[in-house]
Amino acid sequence: MGQVMIAFFVGGLICVIGQLLLDIARLTPAHVMSILVAAGAVLDGLGLYDPLIEFAGAGATVPITSFGHALYHGAWQKAEQTGIIGLIAGIFEVPSAGISAAIAFSFFAALIFKPKG
């Protein structure tokens, strides 16, 4: 039960940071999303995101910051294998399953519900 509470509070803290950026800084949702993705990549580059995942579990892997972590991890792994060109290829290789799932689920949701716009 303790691990679930830690995941809940860490994930909630990430969401609170995003909400504060929306409410206090008056940023648009696109800006907040970009900031959180970049923060995940920067934290991973500093070696801090993997320990956060070990500590918080799903509380750190579910929010959007984890996407930045996945982008950085993919680019870095591929760059170590193939050199500088791997940076570009690796960005798409690791998070591709998540991106594909988001596209597929969005498509099926659009078939079931009537999207506007």
XYZ file of C-alpha atoms in Angstrom:
117
model
C 0.000 0.000 0.000
C 2.903 2.376 0.664
C 4.166 2.207 -2.930
C 0.703 3.077 -4.255
C 0.551 6.168 -2.029
C 4.028 7.287 -3.140
C 3.027 6.869 -6.799
C -0.186 8.789 -6.153
C 1.575 11.714 -4.473
C 4.437 11.975 -6.985
C 2.070 11.791 -9.973
C -0.211 14.274 -8.259
C 2.709 16.627 -7.589
C 3.631 16.602 -11.282
C 0.007 17.409 -12.122
C -0.074 20.198 -9.507
C 3.019 21.750 -11.104
C 1.272 21.662 -14.481
C -1.901 23.169 -13.028
C 0.051 25.948 -11.315
C 1.727 26.768 -14.621
C -1.732 27.033 -16.175
C -3.315 29.094 -13.396
C -0.551 31.297 -12.045
C 1.791 31.684 -15.005
C -1.186 31.852 -17.414
C 0.526 29.568 -19.900
C -1.410 27.732 -22.588
C -1.839 23.945 -22.326
C 0.605 23.522 -25.220
C 3.253 25.519 -23.363
C 2.728 23.518 -20.172
C 2.940 20.241 -22.058
C 6.167 21.334 -23.752
C 7.660 22.451 -20.433
C 6.809 19.148 -18.737
C 8.190 17.060 -21.622
C 11.372 19.140 -21.632
C 11.623 18.834 -17.832
C 11.438 15.048 -18.115
C 14.222 15.057 -20.698
C 16.393 17.408 -18.644
C 15.868 15.389 -15.459
C 16.807 12.240 -17.352
C 19.888 13.959 -18.789
C 20.942 14.867 -15.255
C 20.420 11.259 -14.161
C 17.508 12.104 -11.860
C 14.505 10.606 -13.651
C 15.466 6.924 -13.355
C 15.808 7.192 -9.544
C 12.439 8.976 -9.511
C 10.904 6.056 -11.423
C 12.442 3.585 -8.973
C 11.022 5.599 -6.076
C 7.573 6.465 -7.435
C 6.844 3.772 -10.032
C 3.758 4.659 -12.060
C 3.654 8.080 -10.406
C 6.656 8.972 -12.563
C 5.988 6.835 -15.642
C 2.395 7.871 -16.369
C 2.594 11.716 -16.517
C 3.777 13.562 -19.618
C 7.242 14.061 -18.110
C 7.850 10.385 -18.797
C 7.503 11.084 -22.522
C 10.486 13.439 -22.322
C 12.343 10.718 -20.431
C 11.542 8.201 -23.175
C 12.620 10.601 -25.930
C 15.949 11.288 -24.237
C 16.549 7.614 -23.439
C 15.823 6.540 -27.009
C 18.033 9.200 -28.540
C 20.909 8.497 -26.166
C 20.786 4.696 -26.594
C 20.699 4.906 -30.378
C 23.454 7.554 -30.447
C 25.700 5.214 -28.445
C 25.087 2.445 -30.996
C 25.190 4.292 -34.312
C 26.656 7.722 -33.619
C 25.192 11.134 -34.209
C 22.572 9.980 -36.731
C 21.176 7.743 -33.990
C 19.977 10.797 -32.110
C 17.238 11.361 -34.651
C 16.377 7.697 -35.157
C 16.332 6.962 -31.429
C 13.860 9.724 -30.670
C 11.237 7.839 -32.646
C 12.190 4.249 -31.823
C 11.628 4.029 -28.051
C 8.386 6.040 -27.653
C 6.876 4.732 -30.913
C 4.623 2.204 -29.151
C 3.085 4.926 -26.994
C 2.620 7.253 -29.930
C 1.034 4.466 -32.001
C -1.320 3.559 -29.161
C -2.366 7.201 -28.727
C -3.152 7.500 -32.435
C -5.080 4.214 -32.517
C -7.122 4.952 -29.379
C -7.881 8.467 -30.633
C -9.115 7.031 -33.921
C -11.413 4.525 -32.193
C -12.693 7.194 -29.798
C -13.509 9.386 -32.804
C -15.477 6.512 -34.341
C -17.506 5.954 -31.176
C -18.095 9.586 -30.206
C -18.886 12.451 -32.502
C -15.828 14.748 -32.485
C -16.328 18.424 -33.152
C -13.949 20.551 -35.162
